[in-house]
Amino acid sequence: MKTIGITGGIGVGKSVVSRILRCKGFEVYDCDSEARRLMDGSERLKTDIACRMGAHCILDSGVLDRRAIAEIVFSDDSHRDWLNKAVHEMVRNDLKARIAHCCGSVMFVESAILRTGGLLPFCDEVWLVDAPEDIRLRRACSRDGADPDAVKKRMLSQAGEFSDFGNLTVIKIINDDRLSLLPQIDNQLKILNKC
């Protein structure tokens, strides 16, 4: 089985590419949603978060208060590093199990942080989704109702994530509102079928 990473910065359209692939019958492991699922299901992580960051980070219902956690981790690098390390390890272990049980010949892994999350060793190839900065900014602000300056900061923080994929083949998927995504994806899937 071949595992292909789908990555790119905020607003490039990774999730759109993933939705197209799912519609075509491919399994796509979405690291963000799987991380949320894993965090919500881990009593150990909840206990560790409460001990480290405060009991107020866990709601009375037992659910993580993501807003409270975000306020802490985005103002304290040590908390952010600790939480990232814990969650990345959970995601890697879960992905490893998912790959082992995948029935198809190709599985996709969507993540903005393939390298930082330690996911590149699972990938045979990377699809780098890209778009011009002004389009990305407009999309992210429209989609999330986010402040443009906050989106720009996030873009800057992600910049180094997409420059080094080691020896992996990198396929660029352009999502600039001029080139259609579907023919680009179909072309890459035809190439995969020939392998």
Short mmCIF file of N, CA and C in Angstrom, two decimals:
data_model
loop_
_atom_site.label_atom_id
_atom_site.label_comp_id
_atom_site.label_asym_id
_atom_site.label_seq_id
_atom_site.Cartn_x
_atom_site.Cartn_y
_atom_site.Cartn_z
N MET A 1 0.82 -1.18 0.00
CA MET A 1 0.00 0.00 0.00
C MET A 1 0.87 1.25 0.00
N LYS A 2 0.42 2.27 -0.71
CA LYS A 2 1.15 3.53 -0.77
C LYS A 2 0.43 4.54 0.12
N THR A 3 1.20 5.29 0.90
CA THR A 3 0.65 6.34 1.76
C THR A 3 1.13 7.69 1.25
N ILE A 4 0.17 8.58 0.99
CA ILE A 4 0.49 9.89 0.42
C ILE A 4 0.05 10.98 1.37
N GLY A 5 0.98 11.85 1.73
CA GLY A 5 0.66 12.99 2.59
C GLY A 5 0.08 14.12 1.77
N ILE A 6 -0.95 14.75 2.31
CA ILE A 6 -1.53 15.96 1.71
C ILE A 6 -1.25 17.08 2.68
N THR A 7 -0.52 18.10 2.23
CA THR A 7 -0.13 19.17 3.13
C THR A 7 -0.17 20.51 2.43
N GLY A 8 0.03 21.55 3.20
CA GLY A 8 0.01 22.92 2.70
C GLY A 8 -0.44 23.84 3.82
N GLY A 9 -0.22 25.12 3.64
CA GLY A 9 -0.54 26.09 4.68
C GLY A 9 -2.02 26.40 4.79
N ILE A 10 -2.33 27.26 5.72
CA ILE A 10 -3.70 27.67 5.95
C ILE A 10 -4.29 28.29 4.67
N GLY A 11 -5.51 27.89 4.34
CA GLY A 11 -6.22 28.48 3.22
C GLY A 11 -5.86 27.96 1.84
N VAL A 12 -5.01 26.93 1.76
CA VAL A 12 -4.64 26.43 0.42
C VAL A 12 -5.69 25.48 -0.16
N GLY A 13 -6.48 24.85 0.70
CA GLY A 13 -7.51 23.93 0.21
C GLY A 13 -7.19 22.46 0.39
N LYS A 14 -6.43 22.13 1.43
CA LYS A 14 -6.13 20.71 1.71
C LYS A 14 -7.40 19.90 1.90
N SER A 15 -8.33 20.48 2.66
CA SER A 15 -9.57 19.75 2.96
C SER A 15 -10.42 19.56 1.71
N VAL A 16 -10.34 20.47 0.76
CA VAL A 16 -11.08 20.32 -0.50
C VAL A 16 -10.50 19.15 -1.29
N VAL A 17 -9.18 19.08 -1.36
CA VAL A 17 -8.52 17.96 -2.03
C VAL A 17 -8.92 16.65 -1.35
N SER A 18 -8.92 16.65 -0.02
CA SER A 18 -9.29 15.43 0.72
C SER A 18 -10.74 15.03 0.44
N ARG A 19 -11.64 16.00 0.39
CA ARG A 19 -13.06 15.69 0.10
C ARG A 19 -13.21 15.06 -1.28
N ILE A 20 -12.49 15.59 -2.25
CA ILE A 20 -12.53 15.02 -3.60
C ILE A 20 -12.06 13.57 -3.57
N LEU A 21 -10.96 13.33 -2.86
CA LEU A 21 -10.42 11.97 -2.79
C LEU A 21 -11.39 11.02 -2.09
N ARG A 22 -12.04 11.48 -1.03
CA ARG A 22 -13.04 10.65 -0.35
C ARG A 22 -14.20 10.32 -1.29
N CYS A 23 -14.64 11.32 -2.05
CA CYS A 23 -15.73 11.09 -3.02
C CYS A 23 -15.34 10.06 -4.07
N LYS A 24 -14.04 9.95 -4.32
CA LYS A 24 -13.55 8.97 -5.29
C LYS A 24 -13.29 7.62 -4.64
N GLY A 25 -13.61 7.51 -3.34
CA GLY A 25 -13.51 6.22 -2.66
C GLY A 25 -12.22 5.96 -1.91
N PHE A 26 -11.36 6.95 -1.79
CA PHE A 26 -10.09 6.76 -1.09
C PHE A 26 -10.23 7.06 0.39
N GLU A 27 -9.45 6.36 1.20
CA GLU A 27 -9.41 6.65 2.62
C GLU A 27 -8.46 7.82 2.85
N VAL A 28 -8.95 8.80 3.60
CA VAL A 28 -8.13 9.96 3.97
C VAL A 28 -8.13 10.09 5.48
N TYR A 29 -6.96 10.04 6.06
CA TYR A 29 -6.80 10.21 7.50
C TYR A 29 -6.56 11.70 7.75
N ASP A 30 -7.55 12.38 8.33
CA ASP A 30 -7.46 13.80 8.62
C ASP A 30 -6.87 13.97 10.02
N CYS A 31 -5.62 14.37 10.09
CA CYS A 31 -4.92 14.43 11.37
C CYS A 31 -5.58 15.37 12.37
N ASP A 32 -6.13 16.50 11.90
CA ASP A 32 -6.77 17.43 12.83
C ASP A 32 -7.99 16.81 13.51
N SER A 33 -8.88 16.23 12.71
CA SER A 33 -10.09 15.67 13.32
C SER A 33 -9.77 14.42 14.14
N GLU A 34 -8.80 13.64 13.69
CA GLU A 34 -8.40 12.45 14.46
C GLU A 34 -7.74 12.85 15.77
N ALA A 35 -6.95 13.93 15.75
CA ALA A 35 -6.33 14.41 16.99
C ALA A 35 -7.41 14.84 17.99
N ARG A 36 -8.44 15.53 17.52
CA ARG A 36 -9.54 15.93 18.41
C ARG A 36 -10.22 14.70 19.01
N ARG A 37 -10.48 13.70 18.17
CA ARG A 37 -11.12 12.47 18.63
C ARG A 37 -10.26 11.77 19.69
N LEU A 38 -8.97 11.67 19.41
CA LEU A 38 -8.06 11.00 20.33
C LEU A 38 -7.94 11.76 21.66
N MET A 39 -7.87 13.07 21.58
CA MET A 39 -7.78 13.88 22.80
C MET A 39 -9.05 13.72 23.64
N ASP A 40 -10.20 13.78 22.99
CA ASP A 40 -11.47 13.66 23.72
C ASP A 40 -11.63 12.28 24.35
N GLY A 41 -11.03 11.27 23.75
CA GLY A 41 -11.18 9.90 24.24
C GLY A 41 -10.12 9.46 25.23
N SER A 42 -9.14 10.31 25.48
CA SER A 42 -8.03 9.91 26.37
C SER A 42 -8.21 10.50 27.76
N GLU A 43 -8.62 9.65 28.69
CA GLU A 43 -8.76 10.10 30.08
C GLU A 43 -7.40 10.45 30.67
N ARG A 44 -6.37 9.73 30.25
CA ARG A 44 -5.03 10.03 30.76
C ARG A 44 -4.59 11.43 30.35
N LEU A 45 -4.81 11.78 29.06
CA LEU A 45 -4.42 13.10 28.58
C LEU A 45 -5.23 14.18 29.31
N LYS A 46 -6.52 13.95 29.51
CA LYS A 46 -7.35 14.93 30.22
C LYS A 46 -6.83 15.16 31.64
N THR A 47 -6.47 14.06 32.31
CA THR A 47 -5.92 14.18 33.67
C THR A 47 -4.61 14.95 33.64
N ASP A 48 -3.76 14.65 32.67
CA ASP A 48 -2.47 15.35 32.55
C ASP A 48 -2.67 16.83 32.27
N ILE A 49 -3.63 17.15 31.40
CA ILE A 49 -3.92 18.56 31.08
C ILE A 49 -4.42 19.27 32.33
N ALA A 50 -5.34 18.64 33.06
CA ALA A 50 -5.87 19.25 34.29
C ALA A 50 -4.77 19.49 35.31
N CYS A 51 -3.85 18.53 35.46
CA CYS A 51 -2.75 18.67 36.42
C CYS A 51 -1.77 19.76 35.99
N ARG A 52 -1.49 19.80 34.70
CA ARG A 52 -0.47 20.72 34.20
C ARG A 52 -1.00 22.14 33.97
N MET A 53 -2.23 22.25 33.45
CA MET A 53 -2.74 23.56 33.04
C MET A 53 -3.89 24.06 33.91
N GLY A 54 -4.47 23.18 34.69
CA GLY A 54 -5.56 23.59 35.57
C GLY A 54 -6.84 22.83 35.26
N ALA A 55 -7.61 22.56 36.32
CA ALA A 55 -8.86 21.80 36.19
C ALA A 55 -9.89 22.53 35.33
N HIS A 56 -9.75 23.86 35.22
CA HIS A 56 -10.70 24.63 34.41
C HIS A 56 -10.61 24.27 32.92
N CYS A 57 -9.59 23.54 32.52
CA CYS A 57 -9.43 23.12 31.12
C CYS A 57 -10.32 21.93 30.77
N ILE A 58 -10.96 21.35 31.79
CA ILE A 58 -11.89 20.25 31.56
C ILE A 58 -13.27 20.72 32.02
N LEU A 59 -14.24 20.69 31.13
CA LEU A 59 -15.59 21.12 31.48
C LEU A 59 -16.25 20.10 32.41
N ASP A 60 -17.31 20.51 33.09
CA ASP A 60 -18.02 19.61 34.01
C ASP A 60 -18.49 18.34 33.32
N SER A 61 -18.75 18.44 32.02
CA SER A 61 -19.20 17.27 31.25
C SER A 61 -18.06 16.30 30.95
N GLY A 62 -16.83 16.69 31.29
CA GLY A 62 -15.68 15.84 31.02
C GLY A 62 -15.02 16.11 29.68
N VAL A 63 -15.55 17.07 28.94
CA VAL A 63 -15.02 17.43 27.62
C VAL A 63 -13.93 18.50 27.79
N LEU A 64 -12.93 18.44 26.94
CA LEU A 64 -11.87 19.44 26.97
C LEU A 64 -12.43 20.82 26.62
N ASP A 65 -11.99 21.83 27.35
CA ASP A 65 -12.34 23.22 27.03
C ASP A 65 -11.23 23.74 26.12
N ARG A 66 -11.42 23.56 24.84
CA ARG A 66 -10.37 23.90 23.87
C ARG A 66 -10.01 25.38 23.88
N ARG A 67 -10.97 26.23 24.16
CA ARG A 67 -10.69 27.67 24.20
C ARG A 67 -9.74 27.98 25.36
N ALA A 68 -10.01 27.40 26.53
CA ALA A 68 -9.14 27.63 27.70
C ALA A 68 -7.74 27.07 27.44
N ILE A 69 -7.68 25.88 26.83
CA ILE A 69 -6.38 25.27 26.53
C ILE A 69 -5.62 26.12 25.53
N ALA A 70 -6.31 26.62 24.49
CA ALA A 70 -5.66 27.44 23.47
C ALA A 70 -5.07 28.71 24.08
N GLU A 71 -5.80 29.34 25.00
CA GLU A 71 -5.28 30.56 25.64
C GLU A 71 -3.96 30.27 26.37
N ILE A 72 -3.88 29.10 26.97
CA ILE A 72 -2.66 28.73 27.72
C ILE A 72 -1.52 28.38 26.76
N VAL A 73 -1.80 27.48 25.81
CA VAL A 73 -0.70 26.99 24.97
C VAL A 73 -0.17 28.05 24.01
N PHE A 74 -1.02 29.01 23.61
CA PHE A 74 -0.52 30.03 22.70
C PHE A 74 0.16 31.18 23.42
N SER A 75 0.18 31.12 24.76
CA SER A 75 0.91 32.13 25.52
C SER A 75 2.09 31.53 26.29
N ASP A 76 2.26 30.21 26.20
CA ASP A 76 3.33 29.55 26.94
C ASP A 76 3.91 28.41 26.09
N ASP A 77 5.11 28.63 25.58
CA ASP A 77 5.74 27.65 24.70
C ASP A 77 5.93 26.30 25.36
N SER A 78 6.21 26.27 26.66
CA SER A 78 6.46 24.98 27.31
C SER A 78 5.18 24.14 27.35
N HIS A 79 4.05 24.78 27.60
CA HIS A 79 2.77 24.05 27.57
C HIS A 79 2.44 23.58 26.16
N ARG A 80 2.68 24.46 25.18
CA ARG A 80 2.39 24.10 23.79
C ARG A 80 3.27 22.94 23.35
N ASP A 81 4.56 23.00 23.67
CA ASP A 81 5.47 21.92 23.28
C ASP A 81 5.07 20.60 23.93
N TRP A 82 4.71 20.67 25.22
CA TRP A 82 4.29 19.45 25.92
C TRP A 82 3.04 18.84 25.29
N LEU A 83 2.03 19.69 25.02
CA LEU A 83 0.78 19.18 24.46
C LEU A 83 0.99 18.65 23.04
N ASN A 84 1.75 19.39 22.24
CA ASN A 84 2.04 18.92 20.87
C ASN A 84 2.72 17.56 20.89
N LYS A 85 3.69 17.40 21.75
CA LYS A 85 4.41 16.13 21.82
C LYS A 85 3.46 14.98 22.16
N ALA A 86 2.60 15.21 23.15
CA ALA A 86 1.65 14.17 23.56
C ALA A 86 0.66 13.83 22.46
N VAL A 87 0.10 14.86 21.83
CA VAL A 87 -0.91 14.63 20.79
C VAL A 87 -0.29 14.05 19.54
N HIS A 88 0.88 14.54 19.15
CA HIS A 88 1.55 13.99 17.96
C HIS A 88 1.83 12.50 18.12
N GLU A 89 2.25 12.11 19.31
CA GLU A 89 2.51 10.69 19.55
C GLU A 89 1.23 9.87 19.43
N MET A 90 0.14 10.38 19.97
CA MET A 90 -1.15 9.68 19.86
C MET A 90 -1.56 9.52 18.40
N VAL A 91 -1.40 10.59 17.63
CA VAL A 91 -1.79 10.56 16.21
C VAL A 91 -0.91 9.58 15.44
N ARG A 92 0.40 9.61 15.69
CA ARG A 92 1.29 8.67 15.00
C ARG A 92 0.91 7.22 15.28
N ASN A 93 0.64 6.91 16.54
CA ASN A 93 0.26 5.55 16.89
C ASN A 93 -1.06 5.15 16.23
N ASP A 94 -2.01 6.07 16.22
CA ASP A 94 -3.31 5.80 15.61
C ASP A 94 -3.17 5.62 14.10
N LEU A 95 -2.37 6.48 13.48
CA LEU A 95 -2.15 6.38 12.03
C LEU A 95 -1.49 5.06 11.67
N LYS A 96 -0.51 4.66 12.46
CA LYS A 96 0.18 3.38 12.22
C LYS A 96 -0.82 2.23 12.21
N ALA A 97 -1.73 2.24 13.19
CA ALA A 97 -2.76 1.19 13.25
C ALA A 97 -3.71 1.28 12.07
N ARG A 98 -4.07 2.49 11.67
CA ARG A 98 -5.00 2.67 10.54
C ARG A 98 -4.36 2.18 9.24
N ILE A 99 -3.08 2.48 9.06
CA ILE A 99 -2.39 2.01 7.85
C ILE A 99 -2.36 0.49 7.82
N ALA A 100 -2.11 -0.12 8.97
CA ALA A 100 -2.04 -1.59 9.06
C ALA A 100 -3.37 -2.24 8.68
N HIS A 101 -4.48 -1.54 8.89
CA HIS A 101 -5.80 -2.11 8.61
C HIS A 101 -6.44 -1.57 7.35
N CYS A 102 -5.72 -0.73 6.59
CA CYS A 102 -6.29 -0.15 5.38
C CYS A 102 -6.41 -1.23 4.30
N CYS A 103 -7.55 -1.24 3.64
CA CYS A 103 -7.81 -2.27 2.62
C CYS A 103 -7.41 -1.82 1.22
N GLY A 104 -7.28 -0.54 0.99
CA GLY A 104 -7.00 -0.05 -0.36
C GLY A 104 -5.53 -0.11 -0.72
N SER A 105 -5.25 0.28 -1.97
CA SER A 105 -3.86 0.30 -2.42
C SER A 105 -3.19 1.64 -2.13
N VAL A 106 -4.03 2.66 -1.83
CA VAL A 106 -3.51 3.99 -1.52
C VAL A 106 -4.31 4.56 -0.35
N MET A 107 -3.59 5.19 0.56
CA MET A 107 -4.22 5.90 1.67
C MET A 107 -3.60 7.29 1.74
N PHE A 108 -4.43 8.28 2.00
CA PHE A 108 -3.96 9.66 2.09
C PHE A 108 -3.97 10.12 3.54
N VAL A 109 -3.01 10.99 3.89
CA VAL A 109 -2.89 11.54 5.23
C VAL A 109 -2.84 13.05 5.11
N GLU A 110 -3.89 13.72 5.61
CA GLU A 110 -3.95 15.18 5.53
C GLU A 110 -3.45 15.81 6.81
N SER A 111 -2.44 16.68 6.68
CA SER A 111 -1.91 17.41 7.84
C SER A 111 -1.11 18.61 7.37
N ALA A 112 -1.29 19.73 8.05
CA ALA A 112 -0.48 20.92 7.76
C ALA A 112 0.93 20.76 8.31
N ILE A 113 1.11 19.77 9.19
CA ILE A 113 2.41 19.63 9.86
C ILE A 113 2.94 18.20 9.72
N LEU A 114 3.05 17.73 8.51
CA LEU A 114 3.58 16.38 8.28
C LEU A 114 4.97 16.22 8.91
N ARG A 115 5.82 17.22 8.70
CA ARG A 115 7.20 17.13 9.19
C ARG A 115 7.24 17.31 10.71
N THR A 116 6.68 18.38 11.21
CA THR A 116 6.70 18.67 12.64
C THR A 116 5.98 17.59 13.45
N GLY A 117 4.91 17.03 12.88
CA GLY A 117 4.16 15.99 13.57
C GLY A 117 4.81 14.62 13.52
N GLY A 118 5.94 14.52 12.84
CA GLY A 118 6.64 13.24 12.74
C GLY A 118 5.94 12.24 11.84
N LEU A 119 5.22 12.74 10.83
CA LEU A 119 4.42 11.88 9.96
C LEU A 119 5.10 11.54 8.63
N LEU A 120 6.16 12.24 8.29
CA LEU A 120 6.84 11.98 7.02
C LEU A 120 7.33 10.54 6.88
N PRO A 121 7.81 9.88 7.96
CA PRO A 121 8.24 8.50 7.80
C PRO A 121 7.13 7.54 7.36
N PHE A 122 5.88 7.94 7.54
CA PHE A 122 4.75 7.11 7.11
C PHE A 122 4.41 7.32 5.64
N CYS A 123 4.97 8.37 5.04
CA CYS A 123 4.58 8.76 3.68
C CYS A 123 5.55 8.25 2.63
N ASP A 124 4.98 7.83 1.49
CA ASP A 124 5.77 7.44 0.33
C ASP A 124 5.91 8.59 -0.65
N GLU A 125 5.04 9.59 -0.50
CA GLU A 125 4.98 10.71 -1.44
C GLU A 125 4.20 11.82 -0.74
N VAL A 126 4.39 13.06 -1.18
CA VAL A 126 3.67 14.21 -0.61
C VAL A 126 3.00 14.99 -1.73
N TRP A 127 1.73 15.31 -1.52
CA TRP A 127 1.02 16.25 -2.39
C TRP A 127 0.98 17.58 -1.64
N LEU A 128 1.67 18.57 -2.17
CA LEU A 128 1.74 19.90 -1.56
C LEU A 128 0.72 20.79 -2.25
N VAL A 129 -0.35 21.13 -1.53
CA VAL A 129 -1.38 22.00 -2.08
C VAL A 129 -0.91 23.44 -1.85
N ASP A 130 -1.03 24.27 -2.89
CA ASP A 130 -0.51 25.62 -2.80
C ASP A 130 -1.46 26.60 -3.47
N ALA A 131 -1.39 27.84 -3.01
CA ALA A 131 -2.19 28.93 -3.58
C ALA A 131 -1.48 30.24 -3.24
N PRO A 132 -1.72 31.29 -4.03
CA PRO A 132 -1.11 32.59 -3.72
C PRO A 132 -1.57 33.10 -2.36
N GLU A 133 -0.70 33.87 -1.71
CA GLU A 133 -0.95 34.34 -0.35
C GLU A 133 -2.25 35.14 -0.23
N ASP A 134 -2.54 36.00 -1.21
CA ASP A 134 -3.74 36.83 -1.11
C ASP A 134 -5.01 35.97 -1.15
N ILE A 135 -5.00 34.92 -1.94
CA ILE A 135 -6.16 34.01 -2.00
C ILE A 135 -6.28 33.23 -0.70
N ARG A 136 -5.16 32.76 -0.18
CA ARG A 136 -5.17 32.02 1.09
C ARG A 136 -5.72 32.90 2.21
N LEU A 137 -5.27 34.15 2.26
CA LEU A 137 -5.71 35.08 3.29
C LEU A 137 -7.22 35.30 3.19
N ARG A 138 -7.71 35.53 1.98
CA ARG A 138 -9.15 35.75 1.79
C ARG A 138 -9.95 34.53 2.20
N ARG A 139 -9.51 33.34 1.78
CA ARG A 139 -10.22 32.11 2.13
C ARG A 139 -10.28 31.89 3.64
N ALA A 140 -9.12 32.01 4.30
CA ALA A 140 -9.06 31.75 5.74
C ALA A 140 -9.90 32.75 6.52
N CYS A 141 -9.86 34.02 6.14
CA CYS A 141 -10.66 35.03 6.84
C CYS A 141 -12.15 34.78 6.62
N SER A 142 -12.52 34.44 5.41
CA SER A 142 -13.92 34.17 5.09
C SER A 142 -14.43 32.92 5.80
N ARG A 143 -13.63 31.86 5.75
CA ARG A 143 -14.03 30.57 6.33
C ARG A 143 -14.11 30.63 7.84
N ASP A 144 -13.11 31.22 8.48
CA ASP A 144 -13.00 31.18 9.94
C ASP A 144 -13.49 32.46 10.62
N GLY A 145 -13.79 33.48 9.82
CA GLY A 145 -14.13 34.77 10.41
C GLY A 145 -12.95 35.34 11.18
N ALA A 146 -11.75 35.00 10.72
CA ALA A 146 -10.52 35.36 11.43
C ALA A 146 -10.03 36.74 11.04
N ASP A 147 -9.28 37.32 11.94
CA ASP A 147 -8.63 38.61 11.70
C ASP A 147 -7.48 38.41 10.71
N PRO A 148 -7.37 39.26 9.69
CA PRO A 148 -6.29 39.08 8.70
C PRO A 148 -4.89 39.04 9.31
N ASP A 149 -4.65 39.86 10.34
CA ASP A 149 -3.32 39.85 10.97
C ASP A 149 -3.04 38.52 11.65
N ALA A 150 -4.06 37.91 12.27
CA ALA A 150 -3.89 36.61 12.92
C ALA A 150 -3.60 35.53 11.87
N VAL A 151 -4.27 35.61 10.72
CA VAL A 151 -4.03 34.64 9.65
C VAL A 151 -2.62 34.80 9.10
N LYS A 152 -2.17 36.05 8.93
CA LYS A 152 -0.81 36.30 8.44
C LYS A 152 0.23 35.73 9.40
N LYS A 153 -0.01 35.88 10.71
CA LYS A 153 0.91 35.32 11.71
C LYS A 153 0.96 33.79 11.58
N ARG A 154 -0.19 33.20 11.38
CA ARG A 154 -0.23 31.74 11.25
C ARG A 154 0.50 31.31 9.99
N MET A 155 0.33 32.06 8.89
CA MET A 155 1.05 31.76 7.65
C MET A 155 2.55 31.80 7.89
N LEU A 156 3.01 32.82 8.59
CA LEU A 156 4.45 32.95 8.88
C LEU A 156 4.94 31.80 9.74
N SER A 157 4.13 31.40 10.72
CA SER A 157 4.56 30.32 11.61
C SER A 157 4.64 28.99 10.88
N GLN A 158 3.89 28.83 9.79
CA GLN A 158 3.88 27.58 9.03
C GLN A 158 4.92 27.56 7.91
N ALA A 159 5.51 28.70 7.61
CA ALA A 159 6.34 28.84 6.40
C ALA A 159 7.41 27.77 6.26
N GLY A 160 8.13 27.44 7.31
CA GLY A 160 9.21 26.48 7.22
C GLY A 160 8.76 25.03 7.10
N GLU A 161 7.49 24.80 7.29
CA GLU A 161 6.95 23.44 7.30
C GLU A 161 6.97 22.79 5.91
N PHE A 162 7.02 23.57 4.85
CA PHE A 162 6.82 23.04 3.50
C PHE A 162 8.06 23.13 2.62
N SER A 163 9.22 23.29 3.23
CA SER A 163 10.43 23.46 2.43
C SER A 163 11.30 22.21 2.35
N ASP A 164 11.11 21.25 3.25
CA ASP A 164 12.00 20.09 3.26
C ASP A 164 11.21 18.82 3.56
N PHE A 165 11.08 18.00 2.54
CA PHE A 165 10.39 16.72 2.70
C PHE A 165 11.36 15.55 2.51
N GLY A 166 12.63 15.83 2.72
CA GLY A 166 13.64 14.79 2.59
C GLY A 166 13.70 14.26 1.17
N ASN A 167 13.76 12.94 1.03
CA ASN A 167 13.88 12.31 -0.29
C ASN A 167 12.53 11.97 -0.91
N LEU A 168 11.44 12.39 -0.28
CA LEU A 168 10.12 12.06 -0.81
C LEU A 168 9.81 12.84 -2.08
N THR A 169 9.11 12.20 -2.99
CA THR A 169 8.62 12.89 -4.18
C THR A 169 7.53 13.86 -3.75
N VAL A 170 7.61 15.09 -4.24
CA VAL A 170 6.62 16.12 -3.91
C VAL A 170 5.88 16.51 -5.18
N ILE A 171 4.57 16.35 -5.14
CA ILE A 171 3.70 16.73 -6.26
C ILE A 171 2.97 18.00 -5.85
N LYS A 172 3.06 19.04 -6.66
CA LYS A 172 2.39 20.29 -6.33
C LYS A 172 0.99 20.31 -6.94
N ILE A 173 0.01 20.61 -6.11
CA ILE A 173 -1.38 20.76 -6.53
C ILE A 173 -1.70 22.25 -6.37
N ILE A 174 -2.00 22.92 -7.47
CA ILE A 174 -2.25 24.37 -7.44
C ILE A 174 -3.76 24.62 -7.29
N ASN A 175 -4.11 25.40 -6.27
CA ASN A 175 -5.51 25.73 -6.01
C ASN A 175 -5.65 27.25 -5.98
N ASP A 176 -5.51 27.86 -7.17
CA ASP A 176 -5.44 29.31 -7.25
C ASP A 176 -6.70 29.95 -7.85
N ASP A 177 -7.79 29.24 -7.88
CA ASP A 177 -9.06 29.70 -8.44
C ASP A 177 -9.03 29.85 -9.97
N ARG A 178 -7.92 29.50 -10.61
CA ARG A 178 -7.86 29.50 -12.08
C ARG A 178 -7.74 28.07 -12.59
N LEU A 179 -6.79 27.33 -12.01
CA LEU A 179 -6.62 25.93 -12.39
C LEU A 179 -7.64 25.08 -11.63
N SER A 180 -8.30 24.20 -12.33
CA SER A 180 -9.27 23.32 -11.67
C SER A 180 -8.53 22.22 -10.91
N LEU A 181 -9.00 21.94 -9.70
CA LEU A 181 -8.37 20.90 -8.89
C LEU A 181 -8.61 19.50 -9.45
N LEU A 182 -9.82 19.25 -9.92
CA LEU A 182 -10.20 17.90 -10.33
C LEU A 182 -9.27 17.30 -11.39
N PRO A 183 -8.96 18.00 -12.49
CA PRO A 183 -8.05 17.40 -13.46
C PRO A 183 -6.65 17.13 -12.89
N GLN A 184 -6.19 18.01 -11.99
CA GLN A 184 -4.87 17.79 -11.38
C GLN A 184 -4.88 16.52 -10.53
N ILE A 185 -5.94 16.36 -9.75
CA ILE A 185 -6.05 15.17 -8.89
C ILE A 185 -6.21 13.92 -9.75
N ASP A 186 -7.08 13.99 -10.75
CA ASP A 186 -7.29 12.83 -11.63
C ASP A 186 -6.00 12.43 -12.32
N ASN A 187 -5.21 13.40 -12.75
CA ASN A 187 -3.94 13.10 -13.41
C ASN A 187 -3.00 12.37 -12.46
N GLN A 188 -2.91 12.82 -11.21
CA GLN A 188 -2.05 12.15 -10.23
C GLN A 188 -2.55 10.75 -9.90
N LEU A 189 -3.87 10.58 -9.87
CA LEU A 189 -4.42 9.24 -9.59
C LEU A 189 -4.14 8.29 -10.76
N LYS A 190 -4.17 8.80 -11.99
CA LYS A 190 -3.82 7.96 -13.16
C LYS A 190 -2.37 7.51 -13.06
N ILE A 191 -1.50 8.42 -12.66
CA ILE A 191 -0.08 8.07 -12.50
C ILE A 191 0.08 7.01 -11.43
N LEU A 192 -0.67 7.13 -10.31
CA LEU A 192 -0.61 6.13 -9.25
C LEU A 192 -1.07 4.77 -9.75
N ASN A 193 -2.11 4.76 -10.57
CA ASN A 193 -2.65 3.48 -11.08
C ASN A 193 -1.65 2.77 -11.98
N LYS A 194 -0.77 3.55 -12.64
CA LYS A 194 0.24 2.94 -13.52
C LYS A 194 1.37 2.29 -12.74
N CYS A 195 1.55 2.75 -11.49
CA CYS A 195 2.67 2.22 -10.67
C CYS A 195 2.40 0.80 -10.20
#
